[in-house]
Short mmCIF file of C-alpha atoms in Angstrom, two decimals:
data_model
loop_
_atom_site.label_atom_id
_atom_site.label_comp_id
_atom_site.label_asym_id
_atom_site.label_seq_id
_atom_site.Cartn_x
_atom_site.Cartn_y
_atom_site.Cartn_z
CA MET A 1 90.18 60.36 10.81
CA GLU A 2 92.48 60.68 8.68
CA ILE A 3 92.51 63.42 5.50
CA LEU A 4 93.15 62.15 2.41
CA GLN A 5 95.75 64.73 0.76
CA ARG A 6 95.17 66.07 -2.77
CA PRO A 7 98.41 68.05 -2.79
CA GLU A 8 98.31 69.68 -5.84
CA TYR A 9 95.13 71.89 -4.78
CA LEU A 10 96.14 72.25 -1.09
CA GLN A 11 99.97 73.90 -3.23
CA GLN A 12 97.53 75.76 -5.59
CA VAL A 13 96.87 77.74 -2.53
CA GLN A 14 98.63 78.46 -0.53
CA HIS A 15 100.78 80.33 -3.56
CA TYR A 16 97.97 82.79 -3.31
CA PHE A 17 98.46 83.55 0.41
CA GLY A 18 99.79 87.31 1.30
CA LYS A 19 98.05 88.86 -2.75
CA GLU A 20 95.13 90.32 -0.35
CA THR A 21 93.45 87.91 -2.24
CA ILE A 22 90.38 85.55 -1.95
CA ILE A 23 90.64 81.83 -2.16
CA VAL A 24 87.30 80.42 -3.52
CA LEU A 25 87.44 76.27 -3.50
CA THR A 26 84.19 76.50 -5.96
CA GLY A 27 82.78 72.42 -8.39
CA GLN A 28 80.72 70.56 -7.18
CA ARG A 29 79.13 69.20 -4.28
CA ARG A 30 80.65 66.15 -2.48
CA VAL A 31 84.33 66.34 -4.52
CA GLY A 32 86.26 66.71 -1.53
CA LYS A 33 86.07 70.85 -1.05
CA SER A 34 85.37 69.95 2.16
CA TYR A 35 88.30 67.26 2.75
CA ILE A 36 90.81 70.14 1.42
CA LEU A 37 89.13 72.67 3.36
CA MET A 38 90.50 70.60 6.36
CA SER A 39 93.80 69.72 5.37
CA LEU A 40 94.23 73.66 4.39
CA ARG A 41 93.64 74.14 8.64
CA ASP A 42 95.43 71.22 10.26
CA LEU A 43 98.34 72.21 8.07
CA LEU A 44 98.23 75.32 9.33
CA THR A 45 97.23 74.68 13.09
CA GLU A 46 100.39 73.14 12.96
CA ALA A 47 103.39 76.07 11.98
CA ASP A 48 103.45 78.82 15.15
CA GLY A 49 102.59 81.99 14.07
CA ASN A 50 99.48 81.31 12.10
CA ASN A 51 95.69 81.66 14.32
CA VAL A 52 93.13 79.61 11.80
CA ILE A 53 89.57 80.49 12.53
CA TYR A 54 88.10 77.20 11.14
CA ILE A 55 83.51 77.50 10.42
CA ASN A 56 82.05 74.66 8.48
CA LYS A 57 78.26 75.94 7.28
CA GLU A 58 77.03 72.27 7.04
CA LYS A 59 77.95 71.31 10.67
CA LYS A 60 75.16 72.47 13.55
CA ASN A 61 78.23 74.23 15.76
CA TRP A 62 77.88 76.85 13.05
CA ASP A 63 74.43 77.49 13.04
CA ASN A 64 74.18 80.43 14.70
CA ILE A 65 76.60 82.23 11.79
CA LEU A 66 73.66 83.31 10.02
CA THR A 67 73.93 85.91 7.90
CA TYR A 68 77.24 88.36 7.55
CA LYS A 69 77.59 90.48 11.09
CA ASP A 70 77.19 87.00 12.99
CA LEU A 71 80.02 85.95 10.60
CA ASN A 72 82.03 89.44 12.38
CA LYS A 73 81.09 88.88 15.32
CA TYR A 74 82.24 85.28 15.14
CA VAL A 75 85.88 86.36 13.44
CA GLU A 76 86.37 89.45 15.84
CA ASP A 77 86.06 87.52 18.67
CA ARG A 78 88.36 85.30 17.48
CA TYR A 79 91.29 87.71 15.48
CA LEU A 80 94.88 88.05 16.71
CA PRO A 81 96.15 91.24 14.69
CA ASP A 82 99.40 89.89 15.99
CA LYS A 83 99.24 86.89 13.97
CA GLN A 84 99.21 85.25 10.38
CA ASN A 85 94.86 84.73 10.44
CA TYR A 86 93.79 81.74 8.00
CA ILE A 87 89.70 82.96 7.97
CA LEU A 88 88.28 79.44 6.42
CA ILE A 89 84.73 79.03 5.59
CA ASP A 90 82.73 76.49 4.45
CA GLU A 91 79.86 76.46 1.98
CA VAL A 92 80.10 80.23 2.59
CA GLN A 93 77.01 80.82 1.07
CA GLU A 94 75.15 80.29 3.54
CA ILE A 95 75.94 82.86 4.63
CA ASP A 96 72.98 86.13 3.92
CA SER A 97 75.62 88.35 2.14
CA PHE A 98 79.05 87.00 3.01
CA GLU A 99 80.69 88.94 0.26
CA LYS A 100 79.77 92.26 2.65
CA SER A 101 82.22 90.26 5.65
CA VAL A 102 85.50 89.01 3.62
CA ARG A 103 85.56 92.33 2.04
CA HIS A 104 86.68 94.08 5.15
CA TRP A 105 88.15 91.27 6.83
CA ARG A 106 90.07 90.90 2.62
CA THR A 107 91.69 94.68 3.60
CA GLU A 108 92.97 93.55 7.43
CA PRO A 109 97.16 93.30 7.46
CA HIS A 110 98.11 89.57 7.47
CA THR A 111 94.61 87.63 6.70
CA ASP A 112 94.05 85.75 4.55
CA LEU A 113 90.06 84.30 3.80
CA VAL A 114 89.75 80.04 1.69
CA LEU A 115 85.79 79.61 1.02
CA THR A 116 84.22 76.88 -0.22
CA GLY A 117 80.88 76.67 -2.13
CA SER A 118 79.28 75.30 -4.39
CA ASN A 119 77.26 77.83 -7.10
CA ALA A 120 79.19 79.18 -9.51
CA GLU A 121 76.69 82.02 -10.42
CA THR A 122 76.04 83.10 -6.27
CA LEU A 123 80.11 83.53 -6.18
CA SER A 124 81.16 85.08 -9.18
CA SER A 125 78.27 87.04 -8.47
CA ASP A 126 78.75 88.58 -5.26
CA LEU A 127 82.79 88.35 -5.38
CA SER A 128 82.58 90.25 -8.21
CA THR A 129 80.14 92.70 -7.52
CA LEU A 130 82.12 93.83 -4.74
CA LEU A 131 85.17 92.57 -4.95
CA GLY A 132 86.20 92.63 -8.34
CA ALA A 133 89.35 90.66 -9.30
CA ARG A 134 90.18 90.39 -6.23
CA TYR A 135 89.49 86.03 -5.38
CA HIS A 136 90.59 83.67 -7.15
CA GLU A 137 89.16 81.26 -7.45
CA VAL A 138 90.61 76.62 -7.78
CA TYR A 139 88.16 74.56 -9.36
CA ILE A 140 88.08 71.67 -7.10
CA GLN A 141 86.91 67.96 -9.26
CA ALA A 142 86.35 64.64 -8.58
CA LEU A 143 89.33 61.72 -7.78
CA THR A 144 91.80 61.02 -10.18
CA TYR A 145 93.06 57.96 -11.94
CA LYS A 146 95.31 58.38 -10.18
CA ASP A 147 93.74 59.08 -6.95
CA PHE A 148 91.05 57.09 -6.77
CA ILE A 149 93.86 53.62 -6.76
CA ARG A 150 94.81 55.72 -3.87
CA PHE A 151 92.16 56.50 -2.00
CA HIS A 152 90.48 52.88 -2.28
CA GLN A 153 94.01 51.05 -2.22
CA LEU A 154 94.40 49.32 -5.12
CA GLU A 155 96.41 48.02 -6.93
CA GLU A 156 96.84 49.22 -10.27
CA GLY A 157 96.42 47.42 -14.10
CA GLU A 158 93.13 47.05 -15.84
CA GLU A 159 90.70 45.74 -13.53
CA ALA A 160 90.91 48.88 -11.29
CA LEU A 161 91.08 50.63 -14.32
CA SER A 162 87.70 49.24 -14.79
CA LEU A 163 86.36 49.69 -10.95
CA PHE A 164 87.58 53.90 -11.69
CA ILE A 165 85.82 53.76 -15.57
CA HIS A 166 82.15 52.69 -13.91
CA SER A 167 82.14 54.29 -10.54
CA GLY A 168 83.66 57.45 -11.02
CA GLY A 169 85.82 59.71 -8.46
CA LEU A 170 83.75 60.73 -5.90
CA PRO A 171 85.65 60.63 -2.55
CA GLY A 172 82.59 59.35 -0.79
CA LEU A 173 83.36 56.24 -1.94
CA VAL A 174 85.62 55.22 -0.43
CA ARG A 175 83.03 54.58 2.44
CA PHE A 176 80.86 51.24 0.69
CA ASP A 177 82.16 48.99 -1.71
CA ILE A 178 83.50 50.01 -4.65
CA HIS A 179 82.99 46.58 -6.38
CA ASP A 180 79.22 47.14 -5.57
CA GLU A 181 77.39 48.84 -8.28
CA ASN A 182 74.37 48.83 -7.15
CA GLU A 183 75.87 50.44 -3.23
CA VAL A 184 78.18 53.13 -6.06
CA TYR A 185 74.95 54.43 -8.30
CA SER A 186 72.66 54.45 -5.36
CA TYR A 187 75.77 57.09 -3.49
CA ALA A 188 75.72 58.96 -6.79
CA GLN A 189 71.87 59.47 -7.16
CA ASP A 190 71.78 61.03 -3.87
CA VAL A 191 75.22 63.22 -4.20
CA LEU A 192 72.86 64.29 -7.71
CA ASN A 193 69.58 64.67 -6.17
CA THR A 194 71.46 66.51 -3.24
CA ALA A 195 72.67 68.90 -5.43
CA LEU A 196 69.74 69.23 -8.01
CA VAL A 197 67.18 70.03 -5.56
CA LYS A 198 69.98 72.91 -2.14
CA ASP A 199 71.71 74.36 -5.89
CA ILE A 200 68.42 74.40 -8.02
CA ILE A 201 65.67 73.68 -7.42
CA LEU A 202 65.21 75.38 -4.58
CA LYS A 203 68.03 78.48 -4.67
CA HIS A 204 66.08 79.03 -8.88
CA LYS A 205 62.37 78.01 -7.71
CA ILE A 206 61.98 75.61 -10.62
CA ARG A 207 58.93 74.71 -10.79
CA ASN A 208 59.37 71.86 -14.07
CA VAL A 209 61.18 69.92 -11.87
CA PRO A 210 60.45 67.04 -13.90
CA PHE A 211 62.05 68.18 -17.30
CA LEU A 212 65.07 68.97 -14.93
CA TYR A 213 65.69 65.05 -14.24
CA ASN A 214 64.83 64.84 -18.07
CA LEU A 215 66.95 67.04 -18.99
CA VAL A 216 70.37 65.03 -16.61
CA ARG A 217 69.04 62.24 -18.62
CA PHE A 218 69.12 63.26 -21.18
CA LEU A 219 72.79 65.25 -21.12
CA ALA A 220 73.68 61.21 -19.87
CA ASP A 221 72.36 59.89 -23.20
CA ASN A 222 74.37 62.43 -25.53
CA THR A 223 77.46 62.19 -23.28
CA GLY A 224 80.09 63.80 -26.40
CA LYS A 225 77.60 64.93 -28.09
CA LEU A 226 77.15 67.88 -30.16
CA VAL A 227 73.37 69.39 -28.53
CA SER A 228 71.99 72.72 -28.85
CA ALA A 229 69.17 73.88 -26.98
CA THR A 230 66.52 74.02 -30.19
CA SER A 231 67.69 70.20 -30.73
CA ILE A 232 66.77 69.36 -26.92
CA SER A 233 63.34 70.97 -27.01
CA ARG A 234 62.98 68.76 -30.71
CA TYR A 235 63.67 65.97 -28.53
CA MET A 236 61.28 66.84 -25.12
CA ARG A 237 58.10 67.92 -27.38
CA GLY A 238 58.73 64.36 -29.02
CA GLN A 239 58.47 62.90 -25.60
CA LYS A 240 55.17 64.94 -25.26
CA SER A 241 56.91 67.67 -23.41
CA ALA A 242 57.55 70.09 -24.79
CA VAL A 243 59.43 72.92 -22.55
CA SER A 244 60.96 76.49 -24.46
CA ILE A 245 64.09 77.00 -26.25
CA GLU A 246 64.72 79.79 -23.47
CA LEU A 247 63.71 77.46 -20.58
CA VAL A 248 66.40 74.77 -22.38
CA LEU A 249 69.69 77.44 -22.18
CA LYS A 250 68.43 78.38 -18.79
CA TYR A 251 68.00 74.75 -16.85
CA LEU A 252 71.64 74.50 -18.67
CA LYS A 253 73.28 77.32 -17.60
CA TYR A 254 72.10 75.95 -13.67
CA LEU A 255 73.97 72.59 -14.34
CA CYS A 256 77.03 73.99 -15.23
CA ASP A 257 76.94 76.66 -12.33
CA ALA A 258 76.29 73.65 -9.91
CA TYR A 259 79.29 72.03 -11.55
CA ILE A 260 77.02 69.12 -12.36
CA VAL A 261 77.83 69.42 -16.23
CA THR A 262 80.62 71.60 -18.01
CA LYS A 263 80.04 73.26 -21.35
CA VAL A 264 82.45 72.76 -24.12
CA PRO A 265 82.57 75.71 -27.13
CA ARG A 266 83.67 74.36 -30.21
CA VAL A 267 86.14 76.15 -32.64
CA ASP A 268 86.85 76.62 -36.11
CA ILE A 269 90.20 75.21 -36.23
CA ARG A 270 91.08 76.61 -39.45
CA GLY A 271 88.49 80.15 -38.61
CA LYS A 272 89.90 79.33 -35.38
CA LYS A 273 87.26 81.71 -33.72
CA LEU A 274 84.45 79.99 -31.48
CA LEU A 275 80.96 78.39 -33.08
CA GLN A 276 77.85 79.82 -31.49
CA SER A 277 75.60 76.32 -31.82
CA ASN A 278 76.31 73.12 -30.83
CA ASP A 279 78.76 72.00 -27.51
CA LYS A 280 79.29 69.47 -25.35
CA PHE A 281 78.39 68.43 -22.56
CA TYR A 282 81.45 66.53 -19.55
CA PHE A 283 79.95 65.17 -16.30
CA GLU A 284 81.87 66.29 -13.67
CA ASP A 285 81.94 62.49 -12.72
CA ILE A 286 81.62 59.50 -14.38
CA GLY A 287 79.28 58.09 -12.31
CA ILE A 288 77.03 60.50 -11.50
CA ARG A 289 77.02 60.02 -14.87
CA ASN A 290 76.46 56.57 -15.61
CA SER A 291 73.95 56.50 -12.56
CA CYS A 292 71.33 58.25 -15.54
CA VAL A 293 71.64 56.08 -17.55
CA GLU A 294 70.38 52.75 -18.51
CA THR A 295 72.85 51.36 -21.16
CA SER A 296 75.52 49.09 -19.96
CA ARG A 297 78.89 50.84 -20.60
CA ASP A 298 80.68 48.55 -23.55
CA LYS A 299 77.36 50.23 -25.38
CA ASP A 300 78.61 53.51 -24.32
CA ILE A 301 82.14 53.35 -23.59
CA GLU A 302 83.43 55.93 -25.06
CA LYS A 303 80.98 58.61 -23.81
CA VAL A 304 82.33 57.41 -20.88
CA ILE A 305 86.22 57.20 -22.28
CA GLU A 306 85.34 61.15 -24.23
CA ASN A 307 84.27 62.70 -20.98
CA ILE A 308 87.39 60.68 -18.54
CA ILE A 309 90.18 61.99 -20.79
CA TYR A 310 87.97 65.74 -20.28
CA HIS A 311 88.17 66.22 -16.99
CA GLN A 312 91.79 64.68 -17.22
CA LEU A 313 93.01 67.48 -19.34
CA ILE A 314 91.24 69.92 -17.42
CA HIS A 315 93.46 67.94 -14.33
CA ASP A 316 96.62 69.24 -15.79
CA GLY A 317 96.36 72.05 -16.90
CA TYR A 318 94.85 72.84 -20.25
CA LYS A 319 91.89 75.22 -21.41
CA VAL A 320 89.69 72.47 -23.76
CA THR A 321 87.21 73.39 -26.01
CA VAL A 322 85.82 71.31 -29.44
CA GLY A 323 87.36 71.73 -32.48
CA GLN A 324 85.81 71.83 -36.06
CA LEU A 325 86.82 71.17 -39.57
CA LEU A 326 85.37 70.53 -42.93
CA ALA A 327 85.95 67.19 -42.88
CA GLY A 328 85.08 66.41 -39.49
CA GLU A 329 85.07 66.94 -35.59
CA VAL A 330 88.43 66.36 -33.44
CA ASP A 331 87.49 65.87 -30.21
CA PHE A 332 89.66 68.61 -28.07
CA VAL A 333 91.83 71.66 -28.59
CA CYS A 334 93.96 72.12 -26.38
CA VAL A 335 96.01 74.80 -25.46
CA LYS A 336 98.30 75.12 -21.93
CA ASP A 337 101.63 77.70 -21.59
CA GLN A 338 100.68 79.00 -24.99
CA ARG A 339 101.14 75.16 -26.54
CA LYS A 340 98.66 74.06 -28.29
CA ILE A 341 98.03 69.29 -29.12
CA TYR A 342 94.65 67.51 -30.50
CA ILE A 343 92.89 64.57 -29.30
CA GLN A 344 91.18 62.14 -30.32
CA ALA A 345 89.28 59.41 -28.06
CA SER A 346 88.58 55.89 -29.20
CA TYR A 347 88.07 53.02 -27.24
CA ILE A 348 89.68 50.68 -29.25
CA ILE A 349 91.53 51.23 -32.84
CA GLY A 350 90.39 48.23 -34.08
CA THR A 351 89.60 48.07 -37.94
CA ASP A 352 91.13 50.07 -40.98
CA GLN A 353 88.21 51.76 -40.56
CA THR A 354 87.94 53.37 -37.27
CA HIS A 355 92.06 54.17 -37.80
CA GLN A 356 91.06 55.93 -40.65
CA ARG A 357 88.68 57.98 -39.16
CA GLU A 358 90.49 58.55 -35.65
CA PHE A 359 93.95 58.91 -37.27
CA GLY A 360 92.60 61.15 -40.64
CA ALA A 361 90.75 62.95 -38.35
CA LEU A 362 94.02 64.47 -37.16
CA ARG A 363 96.12 64.36 -39.94
CA ALA A 364 93.63 66.13 -41.85
CA ILE A 365 94.43 69.32 -40.11
CA PRO A 366 96.95 71.84 -41.98
CA ASP A 367 99.23 72.52 -38.39
CA ASN A 368 102.47 71.02 -36.78
CA TYR A 369 101.16 70.82 -33.29
CA PRO A 370 101.69 67.70 -31.53
CA LYS A 371 98.17 65.27 -32.49
CA TYR A 372 97.83 62.57 -30.39
CA VAL A 373 94.56 60.10 -30.44
CA ILE A 374 93.87 57.71 -27.50
CA SER A 375 92.10 54.43 -26.55
CA MET A 376 92.02 51.13 -24.45
CA THR A 377 93.27 49.04 -27.62
CA PRO A 378 94.90 46.19 -26.34
CA LEU A 379 99.07 46.05 -26.36
CA VAL A 380 99.24 49.66 -27.08
CA SER A 381 101.39 51.81 -25.03
CA ARG A 382 102.15 54.85 -26.35
CA ASN A 383 103.60 54.39 -30.16
CA ASP A 384 103.90 56.34 -32.47
CA ASP A 385 102.66 56.81 -35.93
CA GLU A 386 103.30 58.90 -38.81
CA GLY A 387 102.89 61.69 -36.67
CA VAL A 388 100.10 61.15 -34.64
CA GLN A 389 101.45 58.53 -30.99
CA HIS A 390 98.29 56.40 -30.22
CA VAL A 391 98.72 56.23 -26.22
CA SER A 392 96.88 54.32 -24.11
CA LEU A 393 94.12 55.40 -21.35
CA ARG A 394 95.84 54.10 -18.79
CA GLU A 395 99.33 55.40 -19.90
CA PHE A 396 97.78 59.14 -20.19
CA LEU A 397 95.65 58.70 -16.98
CA LEU A 398 98.89 57.85 -15.23
CA ARG A 399 101.55 59.85 -16.98
CA GLY A 400 99.81 62.65 -18.92
CA LEU A 401 100.95 63.35 -21.84
#
């Protein structure tokens, strides 16, 4: 089977080779971590002088590796001290006390380790406790729009963008009819259920399973809106499902640790400080988000666009927060290489009122950092509107800022 390459992630991994640093590929289940690891395996195997030791805990070939002692024995039997050894382990959290083994192999000369995992809490707590700062995370996301086109062999254009907005970027959709919404959302729900069961319900021995699913649906309905644990608890009481604020906070953390959603905090633009309550939550994959709501895309398109822009910004290397001014909200405050930009996300700038809302919020910011409105307004590619750049969503997804 051909493995479609995602070279930007391979480059990030290779950058840390030879630095006695364990490299961990993190991200939601089924975003392609295993295929990136297989691509790396194939790439390394081609070079002379390399010895690649590969383990995939989702395959029966490695069922007998249950503990760190089993892992040590498996690696010892295949380790070649006269070569450069690469130890690649997929879904490493399935091995009991794996961190004890990788701590040992990290210190061996001519040895690099690359691991994958689907739960941030497991990896960060186990590795940081024993290794301190000697590991580096590479966050693997669902497909970008450009990768989506390439994976599905589509012609770039409005139809391809529409498919991406509806379907999202799970790589496994390449095996399905991307034009069949029922197939797409059925697969998205399967991925979501697997993540909820394996990475949250079983791991944390969840008792209130109905609330967990209701919480996912609530976040899907409120994508891009400011929410708090208090407002969620109040809403659930209104739905005849009383849950405490503490339980809401706990379940939100579980969803973030499983990379199903990401919490984005607010920052006071004038005071330049983080605000403590009311955050936004975005889904890792917009297809999963769409599969959780009953409304059609035309009724919540702005939420979807905002979610897509957020993840493209993260892919492009920006640190992102939500901006807060006295006069209102700025969707994204983005920082990269000490360069700051501000972004408003919109569907169509079709009225003076919408124009004033989106452009006016940016012009109210009292500094000279670049400011952008990203929208799907017809006939707009990229133009300047009195100091604010208006960029089409397609242009942004294809070429960035």
